[in-house]
């Protein structure tokens, strides 16, 4: 639906929340309404199929691998490792397959 209407969707995880978003060409209110309904359905009745879960795990692993090469993420992880280990802030930031399985 989104690609056929010139759109796309994605998400990213920040330090305290995950942001989901989509965009599309919605020249008509009806199209935008349908897009919003479809987007909302991901949260109302998510489908956790085995293949979709595997793809998401691979995406998280890929993002973590990319972050390992970033000095900003490295410095952030050093800062977190110096925090009180009893506080949630000290935990691993992005996650990977090992931490999620």
Tab-separated table of N, CA and C in Angstrom:
chain	number	residue	atom	x	y	z
A	1	UNK	N	0.824	-1.201	0.000
A	1	UNK	CA	0.000	0.000	0.000
A	1	UNK	C	0.863	1.259	0.000
A	2	UNK	N	1.838	1.311	0.925
A	2	UNK	CA	2.663	2.515	0.992
A	2	UNK	C	3.471	2.731	-0.284
A	3	UNK	N	4.139	1.684	-0.752
A	3	UNK	CA	4.971	1.865	-1.948
A	3	UNK	C	4.126	2.204	-3.171
A	4	UNK	N	2.931	1.651	-3.243
A	4	UNK	CA	2.070	1.979	-4.385
A	4	UNK	C	1.525	3.399	-4.287
A	5	UNK	N	1.676	4.027	-3.133
A	5	UNK	CA	1.272	5.420	-2.950
A	5	UNK	C	2.474	6.317	-2.681
A	6	UNK	N	3.637	5.892	-3.189
A	6	UNK	CA	4.843	6.709	-3.111
A	6	UNK	C	5.391	6.870	-1.712
A	7	UNK	N	5.134	5.906	-0.837
A	7	UNK	CA	5.554	6.056	0.551
A	7	UNK	C	6.478	4.970	1.039
A	8	UNK	N	6.796	5.059	2.315
A	8	UNK	CA	7.653	4.081	2.982
A	8	UNK	C	7.401	4.167	4.487
A	9	UNK	N	7.988	3.234	5.222
A	9	UNK	CA	7.891	3.266	6.682
A	9	UNK	C	9.212	2.793	7.263
A	10	UNK	N	9.431	3.156	8.516
A	10	UNK	CA	10.640	2.724	9.195
A	10	UNK	C	10.464	2.967	10.689
A	11	UNK	N	11.493	2.650	11.459
A	11	UNK	CA	11.478	2.863	12.903
A	11	UNK	C	12.907	2.984	13.386
A	12	UNK	N	13.058	3.579	14.549
A	12	UNK	CA	14.357	3.604	15.202
A	12	UNK	C	14.135	3.628	16.704
A	13	UNK	N	15.120	3.139	17.430
A	13	UNK	CA	15.043	3.114	18.876
A	13	UNK	C	15.950	4.185	19.438
A	14	UNK	N	15.380	5.010	20.284
A	14	UNK	CA	16.117	6.058	20.970
A	14	UNK	C	16.424	5.572	22.384
A	15	UNK	N	16.972	6.409	23.215
A	15	UNK	CA	17.376	5.959	24.545
A	15	UNK	C	16.199	5.553	25.419
A	16	UNK	N	15.020	6.113	25.182
A	16	UNK	CA	13.888	5.791	26.042
A	16	UNK	C	12.651	5.295	25.304
A	17	UNK	N	12.645	5.349	24.003
A	17	UNK	CA	11.464	4.893	23.277
A	17	UNK	C	11.820	4.482	21.854
A	18	UNK	N	10.868	3.840	21.208
A	18	UNK	CA	11.024	3.471	19.809
A	18	UNK	C	10.060	4.321	18.993
A	19	UNK	N	10.556	4.880	17.912
A	19	UNK	CA	9.770	5.762	17.064
A	19	UNK	C	9.452	5.029	15.764
A	20	UNK	N	8.177	4.930	15.452
A	20	UNK	CA	7.701	4.330	14.207
A	20	UNK	C	7.118	5.446	13.359
A	21	UNK	N	7.387	5.407	12.069
A	21	UNK	CA	6.835	6.456	11.215
A	21	UNK	C	6.605	5.937	9.802
A	22	UNK	N	5.758	6.657	9.084
A	22	UNK	CA	5.534	6.367	7.671
A	22	UNK	C	5.265	7.675	6.950
A	23	UNK	N	5.453	7.639	5.634
A	23	UNK	CA	5.087	8.777	4.794
A	23	UNK	C	4.477	8.240	3.519
A	24	UNK	N	3.675	9.051	2.890
A	24	UNK	CA	3.040	8.641	1.635
A	24	UNK	C	2.472	9.861	0.934
A	25	UNK	N	2.231	9.719	-0.356
A	25	UNK	CA	1.534	10.746	-1.113
A	25	UNK	C	0.049	10.545	-0.859
A	26	UNK	N	-0.565	11.480	-0.202
A	26	UNK	CA	-1.979	11.342	0.149
A	26	UNK	C	-2.727	12.568	-0.354
A	27	UNK	N	-2.984	12.575	-1.652
A	27	UNK	CA	-3.700	13.700	-2.239
A	27	UNK	C	-5.161	13.730	-1.809
A	28	UNK	N	-5.659	12.579	-1.390
A	28	UNK	CA	-7.046	12.497	-0.961
A	28	UNK	C	-7.102	12.134	0.515
A	29	UNK	N	-8.058	12.689	1.246
A	29	UNK	CA	-8.218	12.347	2.663
A	29	UNK	C	-8.470	10.858	2.835
A	30	UNK	N	-9.150	10.251	1.859
A	30	UNK	CA	-9.460	8.817	1.952
A	30	UNK	C	-8.171	7.992	1.988
A	31	UNK	N	-7.209	8.341	1.140
A	31	UNK	CA	-5.932	7.609	1.102
A	31	UNK	C	-5.179	7.763	2.427
A	32	UNK	N	-5.144	8.995	2.962
A	32	UNK	CA	-4.461	9.217	4.229
A	32	UNK	C	-5.149	8.430	5.337
A	33	UNK	N	-6.468	8.442	5.349
A	33	UNK	CA	-7.213	7.677	6.348
A	33	UNK	C	-6.907	6.198	6.271
A	34	UNK	N	-6.846	5.671	5.062
A	34	UNK	CA	-6.516	4.258	4.898
A	34	UNK	C	-5.086	3.978	5.361
A	35	UNK	N	-4.166	4.888	5.045
A	35	UNK	CA	-2.784	4.722	5.484
A	35	UNK	C	-2.682	4.716	7.008
A	36	UNK	N	-3.380	5.635	7.658
A	36	UNK	CA	-3.375	5.687	9.120
A	36	UNK	C	-3.999	4.433	9.720
A	37	UNK	N	-5.092	3.946	9.126
A	37	UNK	CA	-5.719	2.714	9.614
A	37	UNK	C	-4.768	1.529	9.502
A	38	UNK	N	-4.097	1.430	8.368
A	38	UNK	CA	-3.153	0.319	8.188
A	38	UNK	C	-1.985	0.421	9.160
A	39	UNK	N	-1.472	1.623	9.353
A	39	UNK	CA	-0.358	1.825	10.271
A	39	UNK	C	-0.783	1.478	11.700
A	40	UNK	N	-1.960	1.926	12.097
A	40	UNK	CA	-2.464	1.644	13.450
A	40	UNK	C	-2.640	0.149	13.679
A	41	UNK	N	-2.975	-0.600	12.634
A	41	UNK	CA	-3.199	-2.038	12.795
A	41	UNK	C	-1.935	-2.777	13.244
A	42	UNK	N	-0.763	-2.214	12.948
A	42	UNK	CA	0.484	-2.828	13.410
A	42	UNK	C	0.582	-2.825	14.938
A	43	UNK	N	-0.064	-1.865	15.565
A	43	UNK	CA	-0.011	-1.738	17.019
A	43	UNK	C	-1.222	-2.381	17.685
A	44	UNK	N	-2.343	-2.378	16.978
A	44	UNK	CA	-3.570	-2.965	17.520
A	44	UNK	C	-3.498	-4.488	17.491
A	45	UNK	N	-3.042	-5.039	16.383
A	45	UNK	CA	-2.960	-6.493	16.239
A	45	UNK	C	-1.697	-6.900	15.523
A	46	UNK	N	-0.536	-6.754	16.188
A	46	UNK	CA	0.735	-7.077	15.519
A	46	UNK	C	0.828	-8.557	15.150
A	47	UNK	N	1.459	-8.811	14.031
A	47	UNK	CA	1.692	-10.179	13.577
A	47	UNK	C	3.152	-10.519	13.818
A	48	UNK	N	3.398	-11.402	14.746
A	48	UNK	CA	4.766	-11.807	15.036
A	48	UNK	C	5.038	-13.154	14.375
A	49	UNK	N	5.057	-13.135	13.044
A	49	UNK	CA	5.349	-14.370	12.326
A	49	UNK	C	6.828	-14.715	12.506
A	50	UNK	N	7.147	-15.971	12.311
A	50	UNK	CA	8.537	-16.402	12.472
A	50	UNK	C	9.462	-15.668	11.502
A	51	UNK	N	9.031	-15.513	10.248
A	51	UNK	CA	9.903	-14.851	9.271
A	51	UNK	C	10.056	-13.361	9.573
A	52	UNK	N	8.978	-12.702	10.008
A	52	UNK	CA	9.074	-11.280	10.333
A	52	UNK	C	9.954	-11.062	11.554
A	53	UNK	N	9.840	-11.944	12.535
A	53	UNK	CA	10.669	-11.844	13.729
A	53	UNK	C	12.138	-12.051	13.363
A	54	UNK	N	12.413	-13.000	12.502
A	54	UNK	CA	13.787	-13.231	12.045
A	54	UNK	C	14.353	-12.034	11.311
A	55	UNK	N	13.553	-11.418	10.452
A	55	UNK	CA	14.008	-10.224	9.728
A	55	UNK	C	14.310	-9.086	10.699
A	56	UNK	N	13.459	-8.931	11.712
A	56	UNK	CA	13.676	-7.858	12.691
A	56	UNK	C	14.943	-8.115	13.506
A	57	UNK	N	15.164	-9.360	13.915
A	57	UNK	CA	16.401	-9.697	14.625
A	57	UNK	C	17.626	-9.383	13.774
A	58	UNK	N	17.561	-9.708	12.489
A	58	UNK	CA	18.680	-9.413	11.585
A	58	UNK	C	18.886	-7.909	11.431
A	59	UNK	N	17.798	-7.150	11.390
A	59	UNK	CA	17.915	-5.693	11.280
A	59	UNK	C	18.567	-5.114	12.535
A	60	UNK	N	18.186	-5.626	13.701
A	60	UNK	CA	18.774	-5.154	14.957
A	60	UNK	C	20.254	-5.514	15.014
A	61	UNK	N	20.584	-6.720	14.595
A	61	UNK	CA	21.995	-7.148	14.571
A	61	UNK	C	22.805	-6.264	13.624
A	62	UNK	N	22.239	-5.949	12.468
A	62	UNK	CA	22.918	-5.098	11.496
A	62	UNK	C	23.123	-3.688	12.048
A	63	UNK	N	22.094	-3.161	12.700
A	63	UNK	CA	22.220	-1.816	13.282
A	63	UNK	C	23.290	-1.799	14.370
A	64	UNK	N	23.326	-2.832	15.199
A	64	UNK	CA	24.347	-2.904	16.238
A	64	UNK	C	25.742	-2.975	15.625
A	65	UNK	N	25.918	-3.764	14.584
A	65	UNK	CA	27.227	-3.867	13.917
A	65	UNK	C	27.671	-2.517	13.377
A	66	UNK	N	26.730	-1.768	12.815
A	66	UNK	CA	27.022	-0.425	12.311
A	66	UNK	C	27.429	0.494	13.464
A	67	UNK	N	26.704	0.388	14.584
A	67	UNK	CA	26.999	1.249	15.734
A	67	UNK	C	28.375	0.977	16.322
A	68	UNK	N	28.848	-0.266	16.250
A	68	UNK	CA	30.161	-0.603	16.799
A	68	UNK	C	31.287	0.175	16.120
A	69	UNK	N	31.032	0.651	14.911
A	69	UNK	CA	32.038	1.402	14.152
A	69	UNK	C	31.961	2.904	14.422
A	70	UNK	N	30.968	3.332	15.212
A	70	UNK	CA	30.730	4.758	15.441
A	70	UNK	C	31.374	5.214	16.751
A	71	UNK	N	32.233	6.218	16.673
A	71	UNK	CA	32.871	6.738	17.882
A	71	UNK	C	31.839	7.298	18.860
A	72	UNK	N	30.784	7.898	18.356
A	72	UNK	CA	29.756	8.462	19.239
A	72	UNK	C	29.097	7.359	20.067
A	73	UNK	N	28.751	6.253	19.420
A	73	UNK	CA	28.152	5.136	20.153
A	73	UNK	C	29.152	4.506	21.119
A	74	UNK	N	30.405	4.441	20.726
A	74	UNK	CA	31.430	3.898	21.620
A	74	UNK	C	31.558	4.753	22.876
A	75	UNK	N	31.608	6.071	22.696
A	75	UNK	CA	31.706	6.961	23.846
A	75	UNK	C	30.456	6.847	24.728
A	76	UNK	N	29.316	6.724	24.122
A	76	UNK	CA	28.073	6.583	24.875
A	76	UNK	C	28.089	5.300	25.700
A	77	UNK	N	28.564	4.207	25.112
A	77	UNK	CA	28.619	2.942	25.840
A	77	UNK	C	29.637	3.006	26.983
A	78	UNK	N	30.736	3.711	26.796
A	78	UNK	CA	31.705	3.899	27.882
A	78	UNK	C	31.052	4.678	29.019
A	79	UNK	N	30.340	5.736	28.672
A	79	UNK	CA	29.627	6.514	29.695
A	79	UNK	C	28.648	5.622	30.464
A	80	UNK	N	27.895	4.794	29.759
A	80	UNK	CA	26.935	3.910	30.399
A	80	UNK	C	27.629	2.881	31.296
A	81	UNK	N	28.776	2.406	30.869
A	81	UNK	CA	29.477	1.387	31.653
A	81	UNK	C	30.030	1.947	32.965
A	82	UNK	N	30.146	3.255	33.057
A	82	UNK	CA	30.646	3.890	34.281
A	82	UNK	C	29.517	4.234	35.250
A	83	UNK	N	28.273	4.040	34.833
A	83	UNK	CA	27.121	4.348	35.693
A	83	UNK	C	26.932	3.246	36.730
A	84	UNK	N	26.141	3.538	37.732
A	84	UNK	CA	25.785	2.569	38.761
A	84	UNK	C	25.182	1.332	38.087
A	85	UNK	N	25.765	0.168	38.315
A	85	UNK	CA	25.310	-1.061	37.649
A	85	UNK	C	23.905	-1.477	38.072
A	86	UNK	N	23.395	-0.928	39.165
A	86	UNK	CA	22.034	-1.222	39.602
A	86	UNK	C	20.998	-0.382	38.856
A	87	UNK	N	21.465	0.632	38.145
A	87	UNK	CA	20.553	1.540	37.437
A	87	UNK	C	20.377	1.078	35.991
A	88	UNK	N	19.156	1.144	35.454
A	88	UNK	CA	18.913	0.719	34.064
A	88	UNK	C	19.775	1.450	33.030
A	89	UNK	N	20.204	2.666	33.340
A	89	UNK	CA	21.035	3.422	32.396
A	89	UNK	C	22.322	2.676	32.048
A	90	UNK	N	22.803	1.852	32.948
A	90	UNK	CA	24.088	1.171	32.730
A	90	UNK	C	23.987	0.011	31.742
A	91	UNK	N	22.793	-0.358	31.350
A	91	UNK	CA	22.594	-1.536	30.494
A	91	UNK	C	23.047	-1.265	29.050
A	92	UNK	N	23.259	-2.358	28.326
A	92	UNK	CA	23.636	-2.319	26.914
A	92	UNK	C	22.622	-1.495	26.126
A	93	UNK	N	23.087	-0.632	25.255
A	93	UNK	CA	22.231	0.364	24.614
A	93	UNK	C	21.352	-0.171	23.490
A	94	UNK	N	21.934	-0.766	22.470
A	94	UNK	CA	21.136	-1.053	21.278
A	94	UNK	C	20.607	-2.479	21.207
A	95	UNK	N	21.239	-3.418	21.814
A	95	UNK	CA	20.816	-4.811	21.701
A	95	UNK	C	21.386	-5.466	20.453
A	96	UNK	N	21.418	-6.782	20.484
A	96	UNK	CA	21.840	-7.563	19.339
A	96	UNK	C	21.152	-8.927	19.442
A	97	UNK	N	21.444	-9.820	18.528
A	97	UNK	CA	20.787	-11.150	18.571
A	97	UNK	C	21.034	-11.860	19.894
A	98	UNK	N	22.259	-11.760	20.391
A	98	UNK	CA	22.594	-12.465	21.631
A	98	UNK	C	21.784	-11.941	22.818
A	99	UNK	N	21.610	-10.621	22.909
A	99	UNK	CA	20.891	-10.058	24.056
A	99	UNK	C	19.378	-10.231	23.914
A	100	UNK	N	18.893	-10.440	22.700
A	100	UNK	CA	17.448	-10.553	22.483
A	100	UNK	C	16.934	-11.984	22.496
A	101	UNK	N	17.823	-12.956	22.279
A	101	UNK	CA	17.361	-14.344	22.252
A	101	UNK	C	17.547	-15.044	23.574
